[in-house]
Amino acid sequence: MKTRQAVLADALEISAFLEQLVFVGKRNLPSDPEFVRCNYIAHADNIQCTVAVDNDGSILGLQILKIASEGNIYGVDIGWGIIGTHVRPDAARRGVGKALFKATHKAAVDAGIQKIDATIGASNPSGLSYYDAMGFNTYRMTSSKISKCFDVRV
Ligand SMILES: CC(C)(COP(=O)(O)OP(=O)(O)OC[C@H]1O[C@@H](n2cnc3c(N)ncnc32)[C@H](O)[C@@H]1OP(=O)(O)O)[C@@H](O)C(=O)NCCC(=O)NCCS
């Protein structure tokens, strides 16, 4: 497995596995290729969008690091990073998320980001455990969402 920057041509393949995540009940956002291009691969606030690829070149997962800009829909403090992670269901628990965060962490350091927000559904135990394992700590919660913070400086 290796990681590389996502390119627009990855959108179809990413869309396909996001649809699989919807099918298994692990996602409820749009997953069409246009959504993937606009919100993940080429969003104006992107710091980096990374994919993990298998030896045969197939995409195993995606991680997006954006900068929180004024009026961001997550209510995250301006200047923080905002992270999202999506791993192909049949590639879960193989270290894909870990490899993606290694690349994202480097991008955060290079961009001078000090804190990263991860906002996860409160009923998503694997997502919560994943971010805990990456070193994120809970800093706020609502009835439906838990927000965790990673301190890049530590
Ligand atoms: C959550 C998700 C990103 C984890 O990705 P992954 O590639 O399976 O994670 P990794 O294999 O790198 O696991 C790293 C660590 O995270 C934790 N972890 C990951 N999945 C877990 C699970 N299902 N249960 C408990 N801990 C888990 C473990 O500590 C794991 O280390 P270990 O395998 O040595 O015990 C992936 O399952 C996913 O995409 N889920 C659907 C979308 C989602 O929920 N995204 C995140 C919230 S928005």
Tab-separated table of N, CA and C and ligand atoms in Angstrom:
chain	number	residue	atom	x	y	z
A	1	MET	N	0.839	-1.198	0.000
A	1	MET	CA	0.000	0.000	0.000
A	1	MET	C	0.876	1.250	0.000
A	2	LYS	N	0.455	2.267	-0.781
A	2	LYS	CA	1.146	3.553	-0.691
A	2	LYS	C	0.113	4.668	-0.709
A	3	THR	N	0.534	5.871	-0.419
A	3	THR	CA	-0.386	7.005	-0.476
A	3	THR	C	0.106	7.991	-1.530
A	4	ARG	N	-0.853	8.714	-2.115
A	4	ARG	CA	-0.529	9.760	-3.095
A	4	ARG	C	-1.647	10.789	-3.068
A	5	GLN	N	-1.376	11.927	-3.713
A	5	GLN	CA	-2.413	12.958	-3.826
A	5	GLN	C	-3.544	12.438	-4.700
A	6	ALA	N	-4.773	12.724	-4.318
A	6	ALA	CA	-5.916	12.375	-5.176
A	6	ALA	C	-5.932	13.285	-6.401
A	7	VAL	N	-6.381	12.733	-7.534
A	7	VAL	CA	-6.548	13.523	-8.761
A	7	VAL	C	-8.006	13.380	-9.215
A	8	LEU	N	-8.429	14.323	-10.077
A	8	LEU	CA	-9.838	14.335	-10.486
A	8	LEU	C	-10.270	13.000	-11.091
A	9	ALA	N	-9.334	12.333	-11.784
A	9	ALA	CA	-9.674	11.064	-12.433
A	9	ALA	C	-9.987	9.953	-11.432
A	10	ASP	N	-9.697	10.172	-10.144
A	10	ASP	CA	-10.007	9.165	-9.112
A	10	ASP	C	-11.482	9.187	-8.710
A	11	ALA	N	-12.210	10.213	-9.135
A	11	ALA	CA	-13.564	10.441	-8.599
A	11	ALA	C	-14.497	9.243	-8.794
A	12	LEU	N	-14.460	8.626	-9.957
A	12	LEU	CA	-15.378	7.504	-10.223
A	12	LEU	C	-15.129	6.353	-9.261
A	13	GLU	N	-13.858	6.004	-9.103
A	13	GLU	CA	-13.514	4.864	-8.248
A	13	GLU	C	-13.832	5.169	-6.782
A	14	ILE	N	-13.556	6.395	-6.357
A	14	ILE	CA	-13.884	6.780	-4.973
A	14	ILE	C	-15.402	6.740	-4.773
A	15	SER	N	-16.124	7.285	-5.750
A	15	SER	CA	-17.586	7.297	-5.673
A	15	SER	C	-18.122	5.875	-5.486
A	16	ALA	N	-17.533	4.926	-6.209
A	16	ALA	CA	-18.020	3.540	-6.139
A	16	ALA	C	-17.886	2.984	-4.727
A	17	PHE	N	-16.751	3.256	-4.064
A	17	PHE	CA	-16.653	2.657	-2.715
A	17	PHE	C	-17.426	3.470	-1.674
A	18	LEU	N	-17.637	4.766	-1.933
A	18	LEU	CA	-18.506	5.521	-1.024
A	18	LEU	C	-19.929	4.967	-1.084
A	19	GLU	N	-20.366	4.574	-2.296
A	19	GLU	CA	-21.692	3.943	-2.428
A	19	GLU	C	-21.749	2.654	-1.608
A	20	GLN	N	-20.625	1.919	-1.583
A	20	GLN	CA	-20.584	0.689	-0.768
A	20	GLN	C	-20.732	1.024	0.718
A	21	LEU	N	-20.089	2.131	1.142
A	21	LEU	CA	-20.222	2.537	2.550
A	21	LEU	C	-21.669	2.893	2.865
A	22	VAL	N	-22.353	3.534	1.912
A	22	VAL	CA	-23.778	3.835	2.098
A	22	VAL	C	-24.551	2.534	2.253
A	23	PHE	N	-24.230	1.577	1.369
A	23	PHE	CA	-24.946	0.297	1.353
A	23	PHE	C	-24.818	-0.430	2.687
A	24	VAL	N	-23.632	-0.351	3.309
A	24	VAL	CA	-23.439	-1.071	4.585
A	24	VAL	C	-23.792	-0.184	5.786
A	25	GLY	N	-24.391	0.976	5.521
A	25	GLY	CA	-24.890	1.821	6.609
A	25	GLY	C	-23.840	2.650	7.307
A	26	LYS	N	-22.685	2.859	6.618
A	26	LYS	CA	-21.612	3.635	7.260
A	26	LYS	C	-21.464	5.028	6.675
A	27	ARG	N	-22.434	5.436	5.846
A	27	ARG	CA	-22.358	6.770	5.243
A	27	ARG	C	-23.769	7.201	4.863
A	28	ASN	N	-24.043	8.531	5.042
A	28	ASN	CA	-25.352	9.025	4.620
A	28	ASN	C	-25.257	10.321	3.821
A	29	LEU	N	-24.066	10.618	3.314
A	29	LEU	CA	-23.893	11.809	2.467
A	29	LEU	C	-23.936	11.405	0.999
A	30	PRO	N	-24.120	12.382	0.079
A	30	PRO	CA	-24.055	12.033	-1.346
A	30	PRO	C	-22.718	11.384	-1.681
A	31	SER	N	-22.702	10.584	-2.725
A	31	SER	CA	-21.484	9.843	-3.064
A	31	SER	C	-21.197	9.855	-4.560
A	32	ASP	N	-21.941	10.653	-5.316
A	32	ASP	CA	-21.760	10.662	-6.770
A	32	ASP	C	-20.417	11.316	-7.128
A	33	PRO	N	-19.891	11.031	-8.326
A	33	PRO	CA	-18.569	11.533	-8.710
A	33	PRO	C	-18.449	13.060	-8.638
A	34	GLU	N	-19.506	13.773	-8.969
A	34	GLU	CA	-19.447	15.236	-8.915
A	34	GLU	C	-19.282	15.714	-7.464
A	35	PHE	N	-19.994	15.068	-6.541
A	35	PHE	CA	-19.846	15.405	-5.109
A	35	PHE	C	-18.401	15.146	-4.675
A	36	VAL	N	-17.861	14.021	-5.111
A	36	VAL	CA	-16.484	13.656	-4.728
A	36	VAL	C	-15.500	14.685	-5.272
A	37	ARG	N	-15.688	15.085	-6.527
A	37	ARG	CA	-14.780	16.080	-7.120
A	37	ARG	C	-14.880	17.412	-6.378
A	38	CYS	N	-16.099	17.895	-6.181
A	38	CYS	CA	-16.297	19.252	-5.625
A	38	CYS	C	-15.998	19.338	-4.139
A	39	ASN	N	-16.374	18.308	-3.379
A	39	ASN	CA	-16.258	18.391	-1.922
A	39	ASN	C	-15.003	17.741	-1.367
A	40	TYR	N	-14.422	16.820	-2.123
A	40	TYR	CA	-13.255	16.117	-1.610
A	40	TYR	C	-11.979	16.427	-2.413
A	41	ILE	N	-11.962	16.080	-3.680
A	41	ILE	CA	-10.693	16.163	-4.414
A	41	ILE	C	-10.283	17.608	-4.698
A	42	ALA	N	-11.242	18.451	-5.044
A	42	ALA	CA	-10.879	19.786	-5.526
A	42	ALA	C	-11.596	20.901	-4.776
A	43	HIS	N	-11.865	20.697	-3.491
A	43	HIS	CA	-12.530	21.758	-2.722
A	43	HIS	C	-11.573	22.942	-2.533
A	44	ALA	N	-12.134	24.136	-2.582
A	44	ALA	CA	-11.304	25.352	-2.497
A	44	ALA	C	-10.538	25.436	-1.173
A	45	ASP	N	-11.054	24.823	-0.115
A	45	ASP	CA	-10.395	24.909	1.192
A	45	ASP	C	-9.406	23.765	1.436
A	46	ASN	N	-9.185	22.924	0.436
A	46	ASN	CA	-8.307	21.768	0.656
A	46	ASN	C	-6.872	22.165	0.984
A	47	ILE	N	-6.344	21.505	1.987
A	47	ILE	CA	-4.896	21.544	2.219
A	47	ILE	C	-4.297	20.352	1.480
A	48	GLN	N	-4.899	19.202	1.659
A	48	GLN	CA	-4.463	18.004	0.926
A	48	GLN	C	-5.600	16.992	0.889
A	49	CYS	N	-5.700	16.298	-0.228
A	49	CYS	CA	-6.632	15.180	-0.347
A	49	CYS	C	-5.795	13.968	-0.760
A	50	THR	N	-5.736	12.980	0.114
A	50	THR	CA	-4.827	11.849	-0.064
A	50	THR	C	-5.613	10.577	-0.339
A	51	VAL	N	-5.118	9.743	-1.238
A	51	VAL	CA	-5.681	8.407	-1.389
A	51	VAL	C	-4.621	7.376	-1.022
A	52	ALA	N	-5.094	6.242	-0.488
A	52	ALA	CA	-4.221	5.086	-0.283
A	52	ALA	C	-4.528	4.114	-1.409
A	53	VAL	N	-3.494	3.593	-2.035
A	53	VAL	CA	-3.696	2.673	-3.164
A	53	VAL	C	-2.984	1.354	-2.905
A	54	ASP	N	-3.620	0.282	-3.378
A	54	ASP	CA	-3.079	-1.059	-3.249
A	54	ASP	C	-1.956	-1.259	-4.273
A	55	ASN	N	-1.274	-2.394	-4.203
A	55	ASN	CA	-0.182	-2.662	-5.144
A	55	ASN	C	-0.650	-2.657	-6.597
A	56	ASP	N	-1.920	-3.027	-6.810
A	56	ASP	CA	-2.452	-3.042	-8.182
A	56	ASP	C	-3.010	-1.678	-8.595
A	57	GLY	N	-2.855	-0.679	-7.755
A	57	GLY	CA	-3.303	0.681	-8.102
A	57	GLY	C	-4.730	0.993	-7.682
A	58	SER	N	-5.453	0.005	-7.165
A	58	SER	CA	-6.838	0.282	-6.775
A	58	SER	C	-6.872	1.108	-5.486
A	59	ILE	N	-7.870	1.993	-5.413
A	59	ILE	CA	-7.949	2.926	-4.290
A	59	ILE	C	-8.619	2.262	-3.090
A	60	LEU	N	-7.943	2.341	-1.950
A	60	LEU	CA	-8.422	1.689	-0.725
A	60	LEU	C	-9.086	2.667	0.235
A	61	GLY	N	-8.760	3.939	0.085
A	61	GLY	CA	-9.319	4.911	1.020
A	61	GLY	C	-8.918	6.321	0.656
A	62	LEU	N	-9.575	7.249	1.320
A	62	LEU	CA	-9.440	8.674	1.000
A	62	LEU	C	-9.435	9.461	2.302
A	63	GLN	N	-8.560	10.453	2.394
A	63	GLN	CA	-8.591	11.346	3.561
A	63	GLN	C	-8.423	12.778	3.090
A	64	ILE	N	-9.326	13.633	3.576
A	64	ILE	CA	-9.335	15.033	3.159
A	64	ILE	C	-8.946	15.891	4.353
A	65	LEU	N	-8.036	16.823	4.135
A	65	LEU	CA	-7.706	17.824	5.146
A	65	LEU	C	-7.996	19.191	4.540
A	66	LYS	N	-8.966	19.874	5.152
A	66	LYS	CA	-9.327	21.226	4.699
A	66	LYS	C	-8.937	22.218	5.777
A	67	ILE	N	-8.844	23.490	5.379
A	67	ILE	CA	-8.680	24.531	6.386
A	67	ILE	C	-10.052	25.093	6.707
A	68	ALA	N	-10.296	25.333	7.998
A	68	ALA	CA	-11.582	25.909	8.402
A	68	ALA	C	-11.611	27.385	8.019
A	69	SER	N	-12.475	27.712	7.086
A	69	SER	CA	-12.589	29.108	6.646
A	69	SER	C	-13.812	29.740	7.313
A	70	GLU	N	-13.940	31.044	7.146
A	70	GLU	CA	-15.040	31.764	7.787
A	70	GLU	C	-16.377	31.165	7.334
A	71	GLY	N	-17.263	30.913	8.276
A	71	GLY	CA	-18.584	30.398	7.941
A	71	GLY	C	-18.602	28.924	7.596
A	72	ASN	N	-17.516	28.168	7.928
A	72	ASN	CA	-17.522	26.732	7.594
A	72	ASN	C	-18.702	26.045	8.286
A	73	ILE	N	-19.265	25.069	7.585
A	73	ILE	CA	-20.526	24.466	8.048
A	73	ILE	C	-20.352	23.648	9.334
A	74	TYR	N	-19.087	23.393	9.722
A	74	TYR	CA	-18.857	22.583	10.920
A	74	TYR	C	-18.738	23.453	12.174
A	75	GLY	N	-18.690	24.769	11.998
A	75	GLY	CA	-18.531	25.659	13.147
A	75	GLY	C	-17.165	25.519	13.804
A	76	VAL	N	-16.183	25.132	13.005
A	76	VAL	CA	-14.829	24.950	13.528
A	76	VAL	C	-14.087	26.289	13.488
A	77	ASP	N	-13.245	26.525	14.495
A	77	ASP	CA	-12.491	27.784	14.558
A	77	ASP	C	-11.669	27.990	13.284
A	78	ILE	N	-11.691	29.230	12.809
A	78	ILE	CA	-10.965	29.569	11.583
A	78	ILE	C	-9.481	29.242	11.760
A	79	GLY	N	-8.912	28.586	10.748
A	79	GLY	CA	-7.491	28.272	10.770
A	79	GLY	C	-7.175	26.859	11.227
A	80	TRP	N	-8.149	26.206	11.890
A	80	TRP	CA	-7.945	24.799	12.231
A	80	TRP	C	-8.026	23.972	10.941
A	81	GLY	N	-7.488	22.760	10.989
A	81	GLY	CA	-7.749	21.801	9.931
A	81	GLY	C	-9.057	21.073	10.211
A	82	ILE	N	-9.678	20.584	9.159
A	82	ILE	CA	-10.886	19.747	9.281
A	82	ILE	C	-10.610	18.478	8.489
A	83	ILE	N	-10.770	17.321	9.140
A	83	ILE	CA	-10.400	16.053	8.499
A	83	ILE	C	-11.626	15.186	8.236
A	84	GLY	N	-11.562	14.415	7.159
A	84	GLY	CA	-12.576	13.403	6.859
A	84	GLY	C	-11.878	12.167	6.304
A	85	THR	N	-12.370	10.987	6.669
A	85	THR	CA	-11.712	9.731	6.274
A	85	THR	C	-12.741	8.731	5.772
A	86	HIS	N	-12.429	8.064	4.678
A	86	HIS	CA	-13.368	7.111	4.078
A	86	HIS	C	-12.551	5.933	3.534
A	87	VAL	N	-12.755	4.768	4.123
A	87	VAL	CA	-11.987	3.581	3.716
A	87	VAL	C	-12.931	2.564	3.081
A	88	ARG	N	-12.499	1.961	1.984
A	88	ARG	CA	-13.316	0.961	1.279
A	88	ARG	C	-13.698	-0.145	2.266
A	89	PRO	N	-14.968	-0.526	2.314
A	89	PRO	CA	-15.390	-1.488	3.356
A	89	PRO	C	-14.552	-2.758	3.393
A	90	ASP	N	-14.178	-3.283	2.236
A	90	ASP	CA	-13.431	-4.548	2.252
A	90	ASP	C	-11.944	-4.348	2.548
A	91	ALA	N	-11.542	-3.088	2.775
A	91	ALA	CA	-10.143	-2.814	3.137
A	91	ALA	C	-10.017	-2.326	4.572
A	92	ALA	N	-11.137	-2.386	5.327
A	92	ALA	CA	-11.109	-1.876	6.697
A	92	ALA	C	-10.200	-2.718	7.577
A	93	ARG	N	-9.635	-2.043	8.537
A	93	ARG	CA	-8.809	-2.657	9.587
A	93	ARG	C	-7.537	-3.305	9.038
A	94	ARG	N	-7.039	-2.707	7.926
A	94	ARG	CA	-5.770	-3.179	7.354
A	94	ARG	C	-4.703	-2.100	7.452
A	95	GLY	N	-4.961	-1.054	8.212
A	95	GLY	CA	-3.963	0.003	8.349
A	95	GLY	C	-4.077	1.104	7.309
A	96	VAL	N	-5.158	1.093	6.517
A	96	VAL	CA	-5.328	2.129	5.489
A	96	VAL	C	-5.491	3.505	6.156
A	97	GLY	N	-6.372	3.570	7.156
A	97	GLY	CA	-6.596	4.840	7.842
A	97	GLY	C	-5.313	5.352	8.490
A	98	LYS	N	-4.543	4.437	9.040
A	98	LYS	CA	-3.289	4.820	9.692
A	98	LYS	C	-2.310	5.405	8.658
A	99	ALA	N	-2.211	4.750	7.512
A	99	ALA	CA	-1.306	5.234	6.457
A	99	ALA	C	-1.770	6.606	5.946
A	100	LEU	N	-3.075	6.755	5.807
A	100	LEU	CA	-3.596	8.049	5.338
A	100	LEU	C	-3.258	9.156	6.333
A	101	PHE	N	-3.390	8.854	7.638
A	101	PHE	CA	-3.144	9.932	8.600
A	101	PHE	C	-1.663	10.300	8.667
A	102	LYS	N	-0.795	9.353	8.360
A	102	LYS	CA	0.639	9.685	8.323
A	102	LYS	C	0.879	10.777	7.271
A	103	ALA	N	0.261	10.601	6.101
A	103	ALA	CA	0.423	11.594	5.017
A	103	ALA	C	-0.264	12.911	5.377
A	104	THR	N	-1.447	12.809	5.973
A	104	THR	CA	-2.197	14.027	6.327
A	104	THR	C	-1.479	14.805	7.421
A	105	HIS	N	-0.925	14.087	8.376
A	105	HIS	CA	-0.201	14.757	9.469
A	105	HIS	C	0.964	15.562	8.896
A	106	LYS	N	1.664	14.979	7.956
A	106	LYS	CA	2.793	15.706	7.336
A	106	LYS	C	2.289	16.962	6.617
A	107	ALA	N	1.165	16.822	5.919
A	107	ALA	CA	0.601	17.980	5.211
A	107	ALA	C	0.203	19.081	6.196
A	108	ALA	N	-0.335	18.673	7.352
A	108	ALA	CA	-0.736	19.661	8.366
A	108	ALA	C	0.490	20.399	8.900
A	109	VAL	N	1.535	19.641	9.176
A	109	VAL	CA	2.773	20.268	9.672
A	109	VAL	C	3.309	21.230	8.625
A	110	ASP	N	3.383	20.769	7.379
A	110	ASP	CA	3.925	21.607	6.293
A	110	ASP	C	3.103	22.879	6.100
A	111	ALA	N	1.782	22.781	6.338
A	111	ALA	CA	0.895	23.938	6.142
A	111	ALA	C	0.827	24.823	7.388
A	112	GLY	N	1.505	24.428	8.459
A	112	GLY	CA	1.495	25.233	9.679
A	112	GLY	C	0.191	25.153	10.460
A	113	ILE	N	-0.571	24.083	10.225
A	113	ILE	CA	-1.832	23.889	10.956
A	113	ILE	C	-1.512	23.449	12.382
A	114	GLN	N	-2.202	24.039	13.360
A	114	GLN	CA	-1.906	23.689	14.755
A	114	GLN	C	-2.893	22.682	15.330
A	115	LYS	N	-4.157	22.759	14.892
A	115	LYS	CA	-5.156	21.836	15.433
A	115	LYS	C	-6.031	21.305	14.304
A	116	ILE	N	-6.477	20.062	14.446
A	116	ILE	CA	-7.331	19.426	13.436
A	116	ILE	C	-8.606	18.944	14.115
A	117	ASP	N	-9.735	19.307	13.528
A	117	ASP	CA	-11.044	18.848	14.009
A	117	ASP	C	-11.486	17.602	13.235
A	118	ALA	N	-11.994	16.622	13.973
A	118	ALA	CA	-12.686	15.484	13.362
A	118	ALA	C	-14.061	15.416	14.001
A	119	THR	N	-15.097	15.600	13.224
A	119	THR	CA	-16.464	15.522	13.761
A	119	THR	C	-17.109	14.247	13.246
A	120	ILE	N	-17.537	13.413	14.196
A	120	ILE	CA	-17.950	12.040	13.899
A	120	ILE	C	-19.352	11.816	14.455
A	121	GLY	N	-20.135	11.009	13.776
A	121	GLY	CA	-21.446	10.645	14.302
A	121	GLY	C	-21.287	9.947	15.651
A	122	ALA	N	-22.117	10.328	16.617
A	122	ALA	CA	-21.998	9.741	17.955
A	122	ALA	C	-22.258	8.237	17.941
A	123	SER	N	-22.980	7.777	16.900
A	123	SER	CA	-23.272	6.340	16.813
A	123	SER	C	-22.378	5.652	15.789
A	124	ASN	N	-21.136	6.131	15.671
A	124	ASN	CA	-20.170	5.542	14.742
A	124	ASN	C	-18.953	5.066	15.539
A	125	PRO	N	-19.064	3.910	16.216
A	125	PRO	CA	-17.974	3.485	17.105
A	125	PRO	C	-16.647	3.277	16.387
A	126	SER	N	-16.683	2.769	15.143
A	126	SER	CA	-15.390	2.537	14.476
A	126	SER	C	-14.714	3.863	14.141
A	127	GLY	N	-15.503	4.863	13.714
A	127	GLY	CA	-14.934	6.181	13.424
A	127	GLY	C	-14.359	6.812	14.687
A	128	LEU	N	-15.087	6.692	15.787
A	128	LEU	CA	-14.610	7.267	17.053
A	128	LEU	C	-13.328	6.565	17.511
A	129	SER	N	-13.315	5.238	17.406
A	129	SER	CA	-12.125	4.486	17.835
A	129	SER	C	-10.929	4.803	16.945
A	130	TYR	N	-11.202	4.955	15.648
A	130	TYR	CA	-10.102	5.271	14.719
A	130	TYR	C	-9.445	6.586	15.109
A	131	TYR	N	-10.257	7.645	15.302
A	131	TYR	CA	-9.642	8.936	15.625
A	131	TYR	C	-8.989	8.908	17.007
A	132	ASP	N	-9.563	8.161	17.951
A	132	ASP	CA	-8.890	7.997	19.249
A	132	ASP	C	-7.502	7.386	19.036
A	133	ALA	N	-7.469	6.345	18.183
A	133	ALA	CA	-6.199	5.649	17.954
A	133	ALA	C	-5.168	6.552	17.279
A	134	MET	N	-5.637	7.523	16.501
A	134	MET	CA	-4.719	8.454	15.821
A	134	MET	C	-4.261	9.577	16.748
A	135	GLY	N	-4.829	9.634	17.962
A	135	GLY	CA	-4.379	10.639	18.930
A	135	GLY	C	-5.300	11.839	19.083
A	136	PHE	N	-6.531	11.741	18.561
A	136	PHE	CA	-7.515	12.819	18.728
A	136	PHE	C	-8.195	12.694	20.098
A	137	ASN	N	-8.575	13.843	20.653
A	137	ASN	CA	-9.287	13.868	21.939
A	137	ASN	C	-10.583	14.646	21.816
A	138	THR	N	-11.640	14.149	22.455
A	138	THR	CA	-12.955	14.813	22.396
A	138	THR	C	-12.878	16.210	23.012
A	139	TYR	N	-13.416	17.220	22.277
A	139	TYR	CA	-13.446	18.568	22.864
A	139	TYR	C	-14.838	19.172	22.874
A	140	ARG	N	-15.793	18.575	22.157
A	140	ARG	CA	-17.176	19.040	22.277
A	140	ARG	C	-18.096	17.956	21.722
A	141	MET	N	-19.359	18.006	22.139
A	141	MET	CA	-20.306	17.011	21.632
A	141	MET	C	-21.723	17.551	21.663
A	142	THR	N	-22.540	17.014	20.748
A	142	THR	CA	-23.974	17.270	20.778
A	142	THR	C	-24.628	15.890	20.915
A	143	SER	N	-25.961	15.852	20.819
A	143	SER	CA	-26.620	14.553	20.963
A	143	SER	C	-26.265	13.617	19.803
A	144	SER	N	-25.895	14.185	18.649
A	144	SER	CA	-25.662	13.337	17.480
A	144	SER	C	-24.213	13.326	16.979
A	145	LYS	N	-23.400	14.277	17.415
A	145	LYS	CA	-22.027	14.387	16.892
A	145	LYS	C	-21.017	14.522	18.015
A	146	ILE	N	-19.859	13.941	17.796
A	146	ILE	CA	-18.740	14.116	18.724
A	146	ILE	C	-17.582	14.718	17.938
A	147	SER	N	-17.031	15.821	18.460
A	147	SER	CA	-15.899	16.476	17.792
A	147	SER	C	-14.633	16.211	18.578
A	148	LYS	N	-13.624	15.775	17.841
A	148	LYS	CA	-12.343	15.470	18.458
A	148	LYS	C	-11.276	16.382	17.869
A	149	CYS	N	-10.248	16.647	18.665
A	149	CYS	CA	-9.181	17.562	18.258
A	149	CYS	C	-7.837	16.839	18.294
A	150	PHE	N	-7.048	17.086	17.253
A	150	PHE	CA	-5.663	16.599	17.242
A	150	PHE	C	-4.764	17.818	17.328
A	151	ASP	N	-3.867	17.790	18.315
A	151	ASP	CA	-2.940	18.909	18.479
A	151	ASP	C	-1.662	18.594	17.708
A	152	VAL	N	-1.472	19.282	16.579
A	152	VAL	CA	-0.350	18.978	15.676
A	152	VAL	C	0.978	19.319	16.337
A	153	ARG	N	0.961	20.265	17.291
A	153	ARG	CA	2.219	20.746	17.876
A	153	ARG	C	2.817	19.766	18.877
A	154	VAL	N	1.992	18.838	19.382
A	154	VAL	CA	2.491	17.934	20.445
A	154	VAL	C	3.360	16.836	19.842
B	1	LIG	C1	-13.185	4.455	10.582
B	1	LIG	C2	-12.287	4.108	9.398
B	1	LIG	C3	-11.794	5.391	8.735
B	1	LIG	C4	-11.070	3.320	9.941
B	1	LIG	O1	-10.183	3.055	8.860
B	1	LIG	P1	-9.270	1.737	8.848
B	1	LIG	O2	-8.450	1.754	7.619
B	1	LIG	O3	-10.132	0.551	9.077
B	1	LIG	O4	-8.366	1.995	10.134
B	1	LIG	P2	-6.987	1.277	10.462
B	1	LIG	O5	-6.998	-0.138	9.980
B	1	LIG	O6	-5.865	2.137	10.017
B	1	LIG	O7	-7.047	1.247	12.052
B	1	LIG	C5	-6.229	2.084	12.884
B	1	LIG	C6	-6.726	1.924	14.312
B	1	LIG	O8	-8.021	2.537	14.449
B	1	LIG	C7	-8.814	1.760	15.381
B	1	LIG	N1	-9.945	1.178	14.657
B	1	LIG	C8	-10.196	1.223	13.325
B	1	LIG	N2	-11.358	0.600	13.041
B	1	LIG	C9	-11.853	0.149	14.216
B	1	LIG	C10	-13.015	-0.583	14.580
B	1	LIG	N3	-13.916	-0.977	13.655
B	1	LIG	N4	-13.187	-0.891	15.873
B	1	LIG	C11	-12.318	-0.500	16.817
B	1	LIG	N5	-11.170	0.195	16.536
B	1	LIG	C12	-10.953	0.512	15.259
B	1	LIG	C13	-7.907	0.661	15.903
B	1	LIG	O9	-7.221	1.146	17.054
B	1	LIG	C14	-6.929	0.494	14.748
B	1	LIG	O10	-5.685	-0.045	15.127
B	1	LIG	P3	-5.540	-1.678	15.211
B	1	LIG	O11	-6.172	-2.268	13.982
B	1	LIG	O12	-4.041	-1.874	15.284
B	1	LIG	O13	-6.261	-2.090	16.460
B	1	LIG	C15	-13.035	3.213	8.367
B	1	LIG	O14	-13.582	2.100	9.023
B	1	LIG	C16	-14.148	3.937	7.611
B	1	LIG	O15	-13.895	4.518	6.570
B	1	LIG	N6	-15.376	3.879	8.124
B	1	LIG	C17	-16.542	4.474	7.435
B	1	LIG	C18	-16.452	6.001	7.349
B	1	LIG	C19	-16.164	6.614	8.692
B	1	LIG	O16	-16.749	6.242	9.689
B	1	LIG	N7	-15.235	7.592	8.708
B	1	LIG	C20	-14.745	8.233	9.932
B	1	LIG	C21	-15.706	9.129	10.608
B	1	LIG	S1	-16.352	10.424	9.591
